[in-house]
Short mmCIF file of C-alpha atoms in Angstrom, two decimals:
data_model
loop_
_atom_site.label_atom_id
_atom_site.label_comp_id
_atom_site.label_asym_id
_atom_site.label_seq_id
_atom_site.Cartn_x
_atom_site.Cartn_y
_atom_site.Cartn_z
CA MET A 566 104.10 -234.54 65.25
CA LEU A 567 105.81 -233.06 62.22
CA VAL A 568 103.71 -229.91 62.59
CA ILE A 569 104.91 -229.39 66.15
CA ILE A 570 108.53 -229.92 65.20
CA GLY A 571 108.21 -227.52 62.26
CA PHE A 572 106.69 -224.72 64.31
CA LEU A 573 109.23 -225.19 67.09
CA ALA A 574 112.07 -225.09 64.55
CA VAL A 575 110.78 -221.81 63.14
CA ALA A 576 110.44 -220.38 66.66
CA ILE A 577 113.99 -221.38 67.50
CA VAL A 578 115.30 -219.70 64.34
CA PHE A 579 113.42 -216.49 65.21
CA ALA A 580 114.77 -216.62 68.75
CA PHE A 581 118.35 -217.06 67.53
CA ILE A 582 117.91 -214.06 65.26
CA GLU A 583 116.22 -211.67 67.70
CA VAL A 584 117.40 -212.55 71.21
CA PRO A 585 121.12 -211.71 70.88
CA SER A 586 120.41 -208.13 69.81
CA LEU A 587 117.90 -207.66 72.63
CA VAL A 588 120.35 -209.01 75.20
CA LYS A 589 123.20 -206.95 73.76
CA ARG A 590 121.16 -203.73 74.08
CA LYS A 591 119.93 -204.82 77.55
CA LEU A 592 116.26 -204.58 76.60
CA ARG A 593 114.84 -206.81 79.32
CA LYS A 594 111.17 -205.79 79.01
CA GLU A 595 111.25 -206.24 75.26
CA LEU A 596 112.87 -209.64 75.70
CA TRP A 597 110.06 -210.74 78.03
CA ALA A 598 107.46 -209.43 75.61
CA PHE A 599 109.18 -211.25 72.75
CA TYR A 600 109.17 -214.55 74.64
CA ILE A 601 105.55 -214.20 75.74
CA LEU A 602 104.30 -213.31 72.26
CA LEU A 603 106.45 -215.98 70.60
CA THR A 604 105.16 -218.63 73.02
CA ALA A 605 101.55 -217.57 72.51
CA GLY A 606 101.98 -217.59 68.75
CA ILE A 607 103.64 -220.99 68.72
CA LEU A 608 100.95 -222.50 70.96
CA LEU A 609 98.18 -221.13 68.75
CA ASN A 610 99.93 -222.32 65.59
CA ILE A 611 100.42 -225.80 67.00
CA ALA A 612 96.77 -225.97 68.06
CA GLU A 613 95.68 -224.84 64.61
CA GLY A 614 98.07 -227.26 62.94
CA LEU A 615 96.62 -230.13 64.97
CA HIS A 616 93.09 -229.04 63.94
CA TRP A 617 91.90 -228.28 67.45
CA LYS A 618 88.77 -226.16 67.81
CA LEU A 619 89.85 -222.70 68.88
CA PRO A 620 87.45 -219.99 70.06
CA ASN A 621 86.95 -217.05 67.74
CA PRO A 622 87.90 -213.72 69.41
CA LEU A 623 85.18 -212.00 67.41
CA SER A 624 82.54 -213.97 69.33
CA ILE A 625 83.64 -212.30 72.56
CA ILE A 626 83.50 -208.84 70.98
CA VAL A 627 80.01 -209.50 69.62
CA ALA A 628 78.83 -210.79 73.01
CA VAL A 629 80.02 -207.59 74.69
CA TYR A 630 78.75 -205.06 72.16
CA LYS A 631 75.49 -206.69 71.03
CA PRO A 632 73.50 -205.67 74.16
CA ILE A 633 74.83 -202.13 73.88
CA SER A 634 73.83 -201.92 70.23
CA ASN A 635 70.36 -203.29 71.05
CA ILE A 636 69.88 -200.60 73.70
CA ILE A 637 70.98 -197.85 71.31
CA PHE A 638 68.68 -199.11 68.53
CA ARG A 639 65.73 -199.25 70.95
CA LEU A 640 66.41 -195.68 72.06
CA LEU A 641 66.57 -194.43 68.47
CA LYS A 642 63.21 -195.96 67.45
#
């Protein structure tokens, strides 16, 4: 529980620092991007802090490119 509170506190501090300048300059798209990325980051940090098993993004990249590399290696032999 302390992990969740800590990450949320940090997120709130970042929001209080960044959001006023984005609103003042009327940067709506950047504000949406900031909120989306901040939320994604906080959710991933909380999941990691609670020791949940998270998928590795590299596994997806390997799954996509491994068949292509096998085809290329077979063609080069």
